[in-house]
Coordinates of C-alpha atoms in Angstrom, one line a residue:
X257 CA 0.0 0.0 0.0
X258 CA 1.3 3.4 -0.9
X259 CA 2.0 6.2 1.6
X260 CA -1.2 7.9 2.7
X261 CA -3.4 5.6 0.6
X262 CA -7.0 5.0 1.5
X263 CA -8.4 1.5 0.9
X264 CA -12.1 1.0 1.3
X265 CA -12.4 4.3 3.1
X266 CA -9.8 3.4 5.8
X267 CA -6.6 5.4 6.2
X268 CA -3.4 3.2 6.0
X269 CA 0.2 3.8 6.7
X270 CA 3.3 2.2 5.2
X271 CA 6.0 2.9 2.7
X272 CA 5.6 0.2 0.0
X273 CA 6.0 1.5 -3.5
X274 CA 3.4 -0.7 -5.1
X275 CA 0.0 -2.1 -4.1
X276 CA 0.7 -5.4 -2.3
X277 CA -2.8 -6.1 -0.9
X278 CA -4.4 -7.3 -4.1
X279 CA -3.3 -8.0 -7.6
X280 CA -4.2 -5.5 -10.3
X281 CA -7.7 -6.0 -11.4
X282 CA -9.1 -7.3 -8.1
X283 CA -9.9 -3.8 -6.9
X284 CA -13.6 -3.0 -7.2
X285 CA -14.6 -6.7 -7.4
X286 CA -16.0 -8.9 -4.7
X287 CA -13.5 -11.7 -5.4
X288 CA -10.7 -10.8 -3.0
X289 CA -12.6 -9.3 0.0
X290 CA -16.2 -10.1 -0.4
X291 CA -17.3 -6.6 -1.2
X292 CA -16.3 -3.8 -3.7
X293 CA -13.2 -1.9 -2.7
X294 CA -11.0 0.8 -4.2
X295 CA -7.7 2.4 -3.4
X296 CA -6.7 6.0 -3.5
X297 CA -3.3 7.6 -3.0
X298 CA -1.6 10.9 -3.5
X299 CA 1.2 11.2 -6.1
X300 CA 4.6 12.4 -4.8
X301 CA 7.4 13.9 -6.8
X302 CA 5.6 16.4 -9.0
X303 CA 7.8 19.5 -9.2
X304 CA 6.6 23.1 -9.0
X305 CA 4.6 23.7 -12.1
X306 CA 5.5 26.6 -14.4
X307 CA 3.7 28.2 -17.4
X308 CA 4.1 26.0 -20.5
X309 CA 4.7 22.7 -18.5
X310 CA 3.2 19.5 -20.0
X311 CA 1.2 18.1 -17.1
X312 CA 0.8 14.7 -18.8
X313 CA 4.6 14.3 -18.9
X314 CA 5.1 15.5 -15.3
X315 CA 2.5 13.1 -14.0
X316 CA 3.8 10.2 -16.1
X317 CA 7.3 10.7 -14.7
X318 CA 6.1 10.9 -11.1
X319 CA 3.7 7.9 -11.4
X320 CA 4.9 5.5 -14.2
X321 CA 2.9 2.6 -12.8
X322 CA -0.5 3.9 -13.8
X323 CA -2.9 1.2 -15.2
X324 CA -5.9 1.1 -17.4
X325 CA -9.0 2.1 -15.4
X326 CA -7.2 4.4 -13.0
X327 CA -8.8 7.8 -12.3
X328 CA -6.5 10.8 -11.7
X329 CA -7.7 13.7 -9.5
X330 CA -5.7 16.8 -10.6
X331 CA -5.9 20.0 -8.6
X332 CA -6.9 22.9 -10.8
X333 CA -4.1 25.1 -9.4
X334 CA -1.4 23.2 -11.3
X335 CA -3.5 23.4 -14.5
X336 CA -3.8 27.1 -14.0
X337 CA -0.1 27.5 -13.4
X338 CA 0.7 25.5 -16.5
X339 CA -1.6 27.8 -18.5
X340 CA -0.1 30.9 -17.0
X341 CA -3.4 31.9 -15.4
X342 CA -1.6 34.1 -12.8
X343 CA -2.3 37.7 -12.0
X344 CA -1.1 40.2 -9.3
X345 CA -2.9 40.1 -6.0
X346 CA -3.5 43.8 -6.3
X347 CA -5.7 43.1 -9.3
X348 CA -7.8 40.4 -7.6
X349 CA -11.0 42.3 -7.5
X350 CA -10.6 43.3 -11.2
X351 CA -9.9 39.6 -12.0
X352 CA -13.0 38.5 -10.2
X353 CA -15.1 41.0 -12.1
X354 CA -13.6 39.8 -15.4
X355 CA -14.4 36.1 -14.5
X356 CA -17.9 36.9 -13.3
X357 CA -21.1 36.6 -15.5
X358 CA -23.6 36.9 -12.6
X359 CA -23.5 37.8 -8.9
X360 CA -25.5 35.2 -7.0
X361 CA -25.0 36.5 -3.5
X362 CA -23.0 39.1 -1.7
X363 CA -22.2 39.8 2.0
X364 CA -19.6 42.4 2.8
X365 CA -16.5 41.8 0.6
X366 CA -17.6 38.2 -0.1
X367 CA -19.1 37.5 -3.5
X368 CA -20.7 34.2 -4.6
X369 CA -20.8 34.4 -8.4
X370 CA -21.4 32.4 -11.5
X371 CA -18.2 32.4 -13.5
X372 CA -17.5 32.0 -17.2
X373 CA -17.3 28.3 -16.9
X374 CA -20.8 28.2 -15.4
X375 CA -19.6 27.4 -11.9
X376 CA -21.2 29.1 -8.9
X377 CA -18.5 29.7 -6.3
X378 CA -16.9 32.2 -4.1
X379 CA -14.8 34.9 -5.8
X380 CA -15.2 33.2 -9.2
X381 CA -12.5 30.8 -8.1
X382 CA -9.8 33.4 -8.0
X383 CA -7.5 32.1 -5.3
X384 CA -4.4 33.2 -3.4
X385 CA -3.6 29.9 -1.7
X386 CA -0.6 27.8 -2.9
X387 CA 0.5 30.6 -5.2
X388 CA 3.7 32.8 -5.2
X389 CA 3.6 35.7 -2.8
X390 CA 1.7 38.7 -4.2
X391 CA 0.0 36.7 -6.9
X392 CA -3.4 35.0 -7.3
X393 CA -4.6 32.2 -9.6
X394 CA -7.6 32.2 -12.0
X395 CA -9.3 28.9 -12.8
X396 CA -8.2 27.1 -16.0
X397 CA -9.6 28.6 -19.1
X398 CA -11.3 25.4 -20.2
X399 CA -11.1 22.7 -17.5
X400 CA -12.7 20.0 -19.7
X401 CA -10.2 20.8 -22.4
X402 CA -7.3 20.6 -19.9
X403 CA -8.5 17.2 -18.7
X404 CA -8.6 15.9 -22.3
X405 CA -5.0 17.2 -22.9
X406 CA -3.7 15.4 -19.7
X407 CA -5.5 12.2 -20.6
X408 CA -4.0 12.2 -24.2
X409 CA -0.6 13.0 -22.7
X410 CA -0.7 10.0 -20.4
X411 CA -1.9 7.7 -23.2
X412 CA 1.0 8.8 -25.3
X413 CA 3.5 8.5 -22.5
X414 CA 2.4 5.3 -20.8
X415 CA -0.1 3.7 -23.2
X416 CA -2.9 3.7 -20.5
X417 CA -6.6 4.5 -20.7
X418 CA -7.3 6.5 -17.6
X419 CA -9.9 9.0 -16.5
X420 CA -9.0 12.6 -15.5
X421 CA -10.9 14.8 -13.1
X422 CA -9.8 18.4 -12.6
X423 CA -10.8 19.5 -9.1
X424 CA -11.3 22.7 -7.1
X425 CA -12.6 23.5 -3.7
X426 CA -16.2 24.6 -3.1
X427 CA -18.4 25.7 -0.3
X428 CA -21.9 24.4 -0.5
X429 CA -25.2 26.1 0.4
X430 CA -26.7 25.0 3.7
X431 CA -23.5 23.1 4.6
X432 CA -20.5 24.3 6.7
X433 CA -17.0 23.4 5.4
X434 CA -15.4 22.9 2.0
X435 CA -14.9 20.0 -0.3
X436 CA -13.3 19.3 -3.6
X437 CA -15.6 18.9 -6.6
X438 CA -15.1 18.3 -10.3
X439 CA -14.7 21.3 -12.6
X440 CA -13.3 19.4 -15.5
X441 CA -13.2 15.8 -16.7
X442 CA -12.2 13.5 -19.5
X443 CA -12.7 9.8 -19.9
X444 CA -15.0 9.7 -16.8
X445 CA -18.7 9.0 -16.6
X446 CA -19.3 12.1 -14.5
X447 CA -22.9 11.4 -13.7
X448 CA -24.6 8.0 -12.8
X449 CA -28.2 8.3 -13.8
X450 CA -30.1 5.7 -11.7
X451 CA -33.6 7.0 -12.7
X452 CA -35.8 4.2 -13.9
X453 CA -34.1 1.6 -11.7
X454 CA -35.1 0.3 -8.3
X455 CA -33.5 0.3 -4.9
X456 CA -32.8 -2.7 -2.7
X457 CA -36.4 -2.8 -1.6
X458 CA -37.8 -2.6 -5.1
X459 CA -38.8 1.0 -4.8
X460 CA -38.6 2.9 -8.1
X461 CA -35.8 5.5 -8.4
X462 CA -37.3 8.7 -10.0
X463 CA -34.8 11.4 -9.1
X464 CA -31.5 9.8 -8.3
X465 CA -28.5 11.1 -10.4
X466 CA -25.2 10.4 -8.6
X467 CA -22.4 13.0 -9.1
X468 CA -19.7 10.4 -9.5
X469 CA -17.0 12.9 -10.6
X470 CA -17.6 15.0 -7.4
X471 CA -17.4 11.9 -5.2
X472 CA -14.1 11.0 -6.9
X473 CA -12.8 14.6 -6.4
X474 CA -13.7 14.4 -2.7
X475 CA -11.9 11.1 -2.3
X476 CA -8.8 12.5 -3.8
X477 CA -8.8 15.5 -1.5
X478 CA -8.6 13.2 1.5
X479 CA -5.1 12.2 0.6
X480 CA -3.8 15.2 -1.3
X481 CA -4.2 17.6 1.5
X482 CA -4.4 21.4 1.1
X483 CA -0.8 22.2 2.0
X484 CA 1.1 19.0 1.5
X485 CA 2.4 19.8 -2.0
X486 CA 0.7 16.7 -3.6
X487 CA -1.6 18.1 -6.3
X488 CA -2.5 14.8 -7.9
X489 CA -4.2 11.6 -6.5
X490 CA -5.0 8.3 -8.1
X491 CA -8.1 6.1 -7.6
X492 CA -7.7 2.5 -8.5
X493 CA -10.5 -0.1 -8.5
X494 CA -13.3 1.9 -10.1
X495 CA -12.6 1.1 -13.7
X496 CA -16.4 1.0 -14.5
X497 CA -16.4 4.8 -14.3
X498 CA -13.7 5.2 -16.9
X499 CA -14.9 5.5 -20.5
X500 CA -13.1 4.8 -23.8
X501 CA -13.8 8.2 -25.2
X502 CA -13.3 11.6 -23.5
X503 CA -17.0 11.8 -22.6
X504 CA -19.2 14.8 -22.0
X505 CA -16.9 16.4 -19.4
X506 CA -17.7 18.1 -16.1
X507 CA -19.7 20.8 -17.9
X508 CA -22.5 18.3 -18.0
X509 CA -22.7 18.7 -14.2
X510 CA -23.6 22.4 -14.3
X511 CA -27.3 22.7 -13.7
X512 CA -28.9 24.7 -16.5
X513 CA -30.6 27.9 -15.7
X514 CA -34.1 26.6 -16.6
X515 CA -33.7 23.9 -13.9
X516 CA -32.3 26.2 -11.2
X517 CA -35.1 26.5 -8.6
X518 CA -33.1 29.2 -6.7
X519 CA -31.9 31.4 -9.6
X520 CA -34.3 34.1 -8.9
X521 CA -34.8 33.2 -5.2
X522 CA -38.0 31.7 -3.9
X523 CA -41.2 33.1 -2.6
X524 CA -40.1 32.1 0.9
X525 CA -36.7 33.8 0.4
X526 CA -38.5 37.0 -0.5
X527 CA -40.6 36.8 2.6
X528 CA -37.6 36.1 4.7
X529 CA -35.8 39.1 3.3
X530 CA -38.7 41.4 4.2
X531 CA -39.1 39.8 7.7
X532 CA -35.4 40.2 8.4
X533 CA -35.7 44.0 8.1
X534 CA -36.2 45.2 11.6
X535 CA -35.8 48.5 13.4
X536 CA -32.5 48.3 15.3
X537 CA -31.7 50.9 17.9
X538 CA -28.4 49.7 19.4
X539 CA -25.2 49.2 17.3
X540 CA -21.7 48.0 17.9
X541 CA -18.6 50.1 17.3
X542 CA -17.8 48.1 14.2
X543 CA -17.4 50.4 11.2
X544 CA -19.9 50.2 8.3
X545 CA -18.5 49.4 4.8
X546 CA -19.4 52.3 2.6
X547 CA -19.5 49.9 -0.4
X548 CA -22.3 47.9 1.3
X549 CA -24.4 51.1 1.7
X550 CA -23.9 52.0 -2.0
X551 CA -25.0 48.5 -3.0
X552 CA -28.1 49.0 -0.9
X553 CA -28.8 52.3 -2.6
X554 CA -28.5 50.6 -6.0
X555 CA -31.5 48.5 -5.0
X556 CA -33.3 51.4 -3.4
X557 CA -33.5 53.2 -6.7
X558 CA -35.2 50.3 -8.4
X559 CA -38.5 51.2 -6.6
X560 CA -41.5 52.3 -8.7
X561 CA -41.8 56.0 -9.5
X562 CA -44.4 58.3 -11.1
X563 CA -43.7 59.6 -14.6
X564 CA -40.4 57.8 -14.9
X565 CA -39.0 60.3 -12.4
X566 CA -36.0 59.9 -10.2
X567 CA -37.3 61.2 -6.9
X568 CA -34.5 60.1 -4.5
X569 CA -31.2 61.4 -3.3
X570 CA -29.2 59.8 -0.5
X571 CA -26.8 61.9 1.5
X572 CA -24.2 59.7 3.2
X573 CA -22.7 61.0 6.5
X574 CA -19.6 58.8 6.6
X575 CA -17.5 60.9 9.0
X576 CA -18.2 61.4 12.7
X577 CA -17.6 65.1 12.3
X578 CA -20.4 65.5 9.8
X579 CA -22.8 63.4 11.9
X580 CA -22.1 65.3 15.0
X581 CA -22.4 68.7 13.3
X582 CA -25.8 67.8 11.9
X583 CA -27.2 66.2 15.0
X584 CA -26.1 69.1 17.2
X585 CA -27.7 71.6 14.9
X586 CA -30.9 69.6 14.8
X587 CA -31.0 69.2 18.6
X588 CA -30.6 73.0 19.1
X589 CA -33.4 73.6 16.7
X590 CA -35.7 71.2 18.5
X591 CA -35.0 72.7 21.9
X592 CA -35.9 76.2 20.6
X593 CA -39.1 74.9 19.0
X594 CA -40.2 72.9 22.1
X595 CA -39.6 75.8 24.4
X596 CA -41.6 78.0 22.2
X597 CA -44.4 75.4 22.4
X598 CA -44.3 75.6 26.2
X599 CA -42.8 72.2 26.9
X600 CA -41.1 71.6 30.2
X601 CA -37.4 71.1 30.4
X602 CA -38.0 67.5 31.5
X603 CA -40.2 66.9 28.5
X604 CA -37.7 68.5 26.2
X605 CA -34.9 66.3 27.5
X606 CA -36.9 63.2 27.0
X607 CA -37.8 64.1 23.5
X608 CA -34.2 65.0 22.7
X609 CA -33.0 61.6 24.0
X610 CA -35.1 60.0 21.3
X611 CA -32.4 61.1 18.9
X612 CA -29.8 59.0 20.6
X613 CA -30.4 56.2 18.0
X614 CA -28.9 58.5 15.4
X615 CA -26.1 59.8 17.6
X616 CA -25.0 56.3 18.5
X617 CA -25.0 54.9 15.0
X618 CA -21.6 54.6 13.2
X619 CA -23.2 55.7 9.9
X620 CA -26.1 57.9 8.9
X621 CA -28.0 58.3 5.6
X622 CA -30.4 61.1 4.9
X623 CA -32.8 60.2 2.1
X624 CA -34.2 63.2 0.3
X625 CA -37.2 63.7 -1.9
X626 CA -36.7 65.7 -5.1
X627 CA -39.4 66.5 -7.6
X628 CA -37.3 65.9 -10.7
X629 CA -39.5 64.8 -13.6
X630 CA -42.7 66.3 -12.1
X631 CA -44.9 68.8 -13.9
X632 CA -47.6 71.3 -13.0
X633 CA -51.2 70.3 -13.5
X634 CA -52.5 73.8 -13.0
X635 CA -54.8 73.3 -10.0
X636 CA -54.0 72.9 -6.4
X637 CA -55.9 69.6 -5.9
X638 CA -54.0 67.7 -8.7
X639 CA -50.7 69.3 -7.8
X640 CA -51.1 68.1 -4.2
X641 CA -51.8 64.6 -5.4
X642 CA -48.7 64.8 -7.6
X643 CA -46.5 65.5 -4.5
X644 CA -48.2 62.6 -2.7
X645 CA -47.2 60.3 -5.5
X646 CA -43.6 61.4 -5.2
X647 CA -43.7 61.0 -1.4
X648 CA -45.0 57.4 -1.8
X649 CA -42.2 56.7 -4.3
X650 CA -39.6 58.0 -1.9
X651 CA -41.0 55.7 0.8
X652 CA -40.8 52.8 -1.5
X653 CA -37.2 53.6 -2.2
X654 CA -36.3 53.8 1.5
X655 CA -38.1 50.5 2.1
X656 CA -35.9 48.9 -0.6
X657 CA -32.9 50.4 1.0
X658 CA -33.7 49.1 4.5
X659 CA -34.4 45.6 3.2
X660 CA -31.2 45.6 1.2
X661 CA -29.2 46.6 4.3
X662 CA -30.9 43.7 6.2
X663 CA -29.7 41.4 3.5
X664 CA -26.2 42.6 4.2
X665 CA -26.6 41.8 7.9
X666 CA -26.7 45.5 8.8
X667 CA -29.3 46.9 11.2
X668 CA -31.1 50.2 10.5
X669 CA -33.6 52.6 12.0
X670 CA -35.6 55.0 9.9
X671 CA -36.2 58.1 12.1
X672 CA -38.4 61.0 10.9
X673 CA -36.4 63.7 12.7
X674 CA -35.0 65.6 9.7
X675 CA -38.5 66.3 8.5
X676 CA -39.0 68.6 11.4
X677 CA -36.0 70.9 10.7
X678 CA -35.5 70.6 7.0
X679 CA -34.0 74.1 6.7
X680 CA -31.4 73.3 9.2
X681 CA -30.5 70.0 7.5
X682 CA -30.2 71.7 4.1
X683 CA -28.0 74.4 5.6
X684 CA -25.7 72.1 7.5
X685 CA -25.3 69.6 4.7
X686 CA -25.2 72.3 2.0
X687 CA -28.1 70.8 0.1
X688 CA -30.1 72.4 -2.7
X689 CA -33.3 74.2 -1.6
X690 CA -35.5 71.7 -3.6
X691 CA -34.2 68.7 -1.7
X692 CA -36.6 67.6 1.1
X693 CA -35.0 65.5 3.8
X694 CA -37.3 62.5 4.5
X695 CA -35.9 61.5 7.9
X696 CA -32.6 59.9 8.6
X697 CA -31.5 56.2 8.6
X698 CA -29.2 55.0 11.3
X699 CA -27.0 52.1 10.0
X700 CA -24.7 49.8 11.9
X701 CA -24.1 46.3 13.1
X702 CA -26.7 45.3 15.6
X703 CA -25.6 44.7 19.2
X704 CA -27.9 41.7 19.3
X705 CA -30.3 39.8 17.1
X706 CA -33.8 41.3 17.2
X707 CA -36.5 39.5 19.1
X708 CA -39.0 37.5 17.2
X709 CA -41.6 39.7 15.5
X710 CA -45.1 39.1 17.0
X711 CA -47.6 37.7 14.5
X712 CA -50.3 39.8 13.0
X713 CA -53.7 38.7 11.6
X714 CA -53.6 39.7 7.9
X715 CA -57.4 39.7 7.9
X716 CA -57.3 42.7 10.2
X717 CA -55.7 44.8 7.4
X718 CA -57.8 43.6 4.5
X719 CA -61.1 44.6 3.1
X720 CA -62.5 42.7 0.1
X721 CA -65.1 44.1 -2.2

């Protein structure tokens, strides 16, 4: 048994250079051990790969005893290195953008995207591990094509018919931890379609399609290791998964858009996004990423508007100095107004304290209503209704903004305070006269998760005619 080999799922130790437990051809049969078995080991002796290297030749030199029916699990990083798919780490975000065709999910700096190969993964597969300092690797240009080239190279060098799986590390929805999966393949039956058959109890199988290539990739990762410098593993004893031709490749494992139940989210996901939006009044000291706020604004301005207008502006108070200056001026204005209204000093202090949610937030946003795109009807009644339309649109935009912030795991509180001293807000923030502040939104990381929202009877809010 080879160093680090796994046999039948059990880790073994030893230093023999060849398999001594069973003769070639007995792996995967019931003859020797009474049950199907396979062997998997990592290949040692593959040198550091450089652009232009022939991987087939390198693997053949390191593992000359390959046999027909073996499957090789090849880490995508050495394929990328051989292809020269290396860029400077400073250009990583630009590289991710270039490799991305669709952003699936985003939280903070983390992006889950669909890349040009159709794979949905973090950062489009752009990776800084096991690379020279200051550099990052892109995924292979054509993983299936790379697998075919390695397979052809091994056939030429050793005269063997083997399967090749190019692997990369994935996270998985609803599961913690990473595993290797197949991103390229040649000579391997990547999927085992069991539909139309029956299980051991005679029950019909109607939905079972086994991702054989992914199972092989995960088996190889158990012996390759992430930092051991062994980028290739061999599986022996599963010759039934090896084909004579190159086969359809791992691209066949990418679920087409028409079959993706989660591509546009689900009705429950939409409901959860709205429910997650809660008023948060206590924030930690953790700074807010301005890029996250801008992404939320990009969703805010997709709200419906009258007359194809653009009725929103969002003023971002990103410095403590700007927040303090505005809130101090607003407080002074409120105190003057409340005293003029005859309120007691105790009542005034209580009302002023309500503004603490804004003062304690690490980030403030002042949404403003503008009447761009509006026109005059000529009578007061219709012009009043026109403004109401724009106010409703502004509210829809702010609601989008709050929901988007919640999706980024940020808490928020929409406070009406700026509406009561619009002149002061415009003066302090140097805003145009036609901008109407529509409250202020406190933004930050919540101190604690909000308590469950009490249920409400929908029927109490509905009238049917």
